[in-house]
Amino acid sequence: MKTNIQFVHTDTKLSAEQLVQRKLDKLENKYDWVISADVMFKEEKSTNGEGKICAIEVSLPGPKIHASSNADSFEAAAAETVKDIEKQLKKRKAEMQSH
């Protein structure tokens, strides 16, 4: 799987980049039909302590799937987003097997 990771309006954070790469590699081993993933980390000003956003769009046969989350760190946002992506991949796999 080809992975494209971008940091928008913020400094690159190596720990977040490595975490999301490691988690996406695990997904690739489980779901070999995934084509690519675009990951975007963005920081927004927030008054409630959050504001670190991770958005992931995954290309695969059929429509793309997308998830994003907002947390107080990029690592937490990435973990939550990958969890959401995995739920969608499980659902897609079940749909593919029923045909």
CSV table of C-alpha atoms in Angstrom, one decimal:
chain,number,residue,atom,x,y,z
A,1,MET,CA,0.0,0.0,0.0
A,2,LYS,CA,1.2,3.5,-0.9
A,3,THR,CA,0.9,5.9,2.0
A,4,ASN,CA,1.1,9.7,1.7
A,5,ILE,CA,1.4,11.6,5.0
A,6,GLN,CA,1.0,15.4,5.2
A,7,PHE,CA,1.2,17.9,8.0
A,8,VAL,CA,-0.9,21.0,7.3
A,9,HIS,CA,-0.2,24.3,9.1
A,10,THR,CA,2.0,22.5,11.7
A,11,ASP,CA,5.4,21.1,12.2
A,12,THR,CA,6.1,17.5,11.1
A,13,LYS,CA,5.9,15.2,14.2
A,14,LEU,CA,7.9,12.0,13.6
A,15,SER,CA,6.2,10.0,16.4
A,16,ALA,CA,2.8,10.6,14.9
A,17,GLU,CA,4.0,9.7,11.5
A,18,GLN,CA,5.6,6.5,12.6
A,19,LEU,CA,2.6,5.5,14.7
A,20,VAL,CA,0.1,5.9,11.8
A,21,GLN,CA,2.5,4.1,9.4
A,22,ARG,CA,2.8,1.2,11.8
A,23,LYS,CA,-0.9,0.9,12.2
A,24,LEU,CA,-1.6,1.2,8.5
A,25,ASP,CA,1.0,-1.5,7.8
A,26,LYS,CA,-1.0,-3.8,10.1
A,27,LEU,CA,-4.2,-3.0,8.2
A,28,GLU,CA,-2.4,-3.7,4.9
A,29,ASN,CA,-1.4,-7.2,6.2
A,30,LYS,CA,-5.0,-7.9,7.2
A,31,TYR,CA,-6.7,-6.4,4.1
A,32,ASP,CA,-4.4,-7.0,1.1
A,33,TRP,CA,-6.8,-5.3,-1.4
A,34,VAL,CA,-6.2,-1.8,0.1
A,35,ILE,CA,-4.5,0.3,-2.6
A,36,SER,CA,-3.3,3.5,-0.9
A,37,ALA,CA,-3.9,5.8,2.1
A,38,ASP,CA,-3.7,9.6,2.3
A,39,VAL,CA,-3.1,10.8,5.8
A,40,MET,CA,-3.5,14.5,6.8
A,41,PHE,CA,-2.5,16.0,10.2
A,42,LYS,CA,-3.9,19.4,10.8
A,43,GLU,CA,-3.8,21.7,13.9
A,44,GLU,CA,-6.7,24.1,14.6
A,45,LYS,CA,-7.0,26.6,17.4
A,46,SER,CA,-9.3,25.2,20.1
A,47,THR,CA,-10.4,26.3,23.5
A,48,ASN,CA,-11.2,22.8,24.9
A,49,GLY,CA,-7.7,21.4,24.7
A,50,GLU,CA,-8.3,19.5,21.5
A,51,GLY,CA,-7.4,20.7,18.0
A,52,LYS,CA,-5.1,18.1,16.7
A,53,ILE,CA,-6.9,16.5,13.7
A,54,CYS,CA,-6.0,13.4,11.8
A,55,ALA,CA,-7.9,12.6,8.6
A,56,ILE,CA,-7.3,9.4,6.6
A,57,GLU,CA,-8.7,8.5,3.2
A,58,VAL,CA,-8.2,5.0,2.0
A,59,SER,CA,-8.4,3.9,-1.7
A,60,LEU,CA,-9.7,0.4,-2.4
A,61,PRO,CA,-11.9,-1.3,-5.0
A,62,GLY,CA,-15.2,0.5,-4.9
A,63,PRO,CA,-15.8,3.8,-3.2
A,64,LYS,CA,-13.0,5.3,-1.0
A,65,ILE,CA,-13.5,5.3,2.8
A,66,HIS,CA,-12.7,8.2,5.0
A,67,ALA,CA,-12.4,8.9,8.7
A,68,SER,CA,-11.1,11.7,10.9
A,69,SER,CA,-10.8,12.5,14.5
A,70,ASN,CA,-10.0,15.4,16.8
A,71,ALA,CA,-7.9,14.9,20.0
A,72,ASP,CA,-5.4,16.6,22.2
A,73,SER,CA,-2.4,15.0,20.5
A,74,PHE,CA,-1.7,13.8,16.9
A,75,GLU,CA,-1.0,10.3,18.2
A,76,ALA,CA,-4.4,10.0,19.9
A,77,ALA,CA,-6.1,11.3,16.9
A,78,ALA,CA,-4.3,8.9,14.6
A,79,ALA,CA,-5.1,5.9,16.8
A,80,GLU,CA,-8.8,6.8,16.9
A,81,THR,CA,-8.9,7.4,13.1
A,82,VAL,CA,-7.2,4.1,12.2
A,83,LYS,CA,-9.7,2.3,14.5
A,84,ASP,CA,-12.6,3.9,12.6
A,85,ILE,CA,-11.0,3.0,9.3
A,86,GLU,CA,-10.6,-0.6,10.4
A,87,LYS,CA,-14.3,-0.8,11.3
A,88,GLN,CA,-15.2,0.4,7.8
A,89,LEU,CA,-12.8,-2.1,6.2
A,90,LYS,CA,-14.3,-5.0,8.2
A,91,LYS,CA,-17.8,-3.9,7.0
A,92,ARG,CA,-16.6,-3.7,3.4
A,93,LYS,CA,-14.9,-7.1,3.6
A,94,ALA,CA,-18.2,-8.6,4.9
A,95,GLU,CA,-20.1,-7.0,2.0
A,96,MET,CA,-17.6,-8.3,-0.5
A,97,GLN,CA,-17.9,-11.9,0.9
A,98,SER,CA,-21.6,-11.9,0.6
A,99,HIS,CA,-21.5,-11.4,-3.2
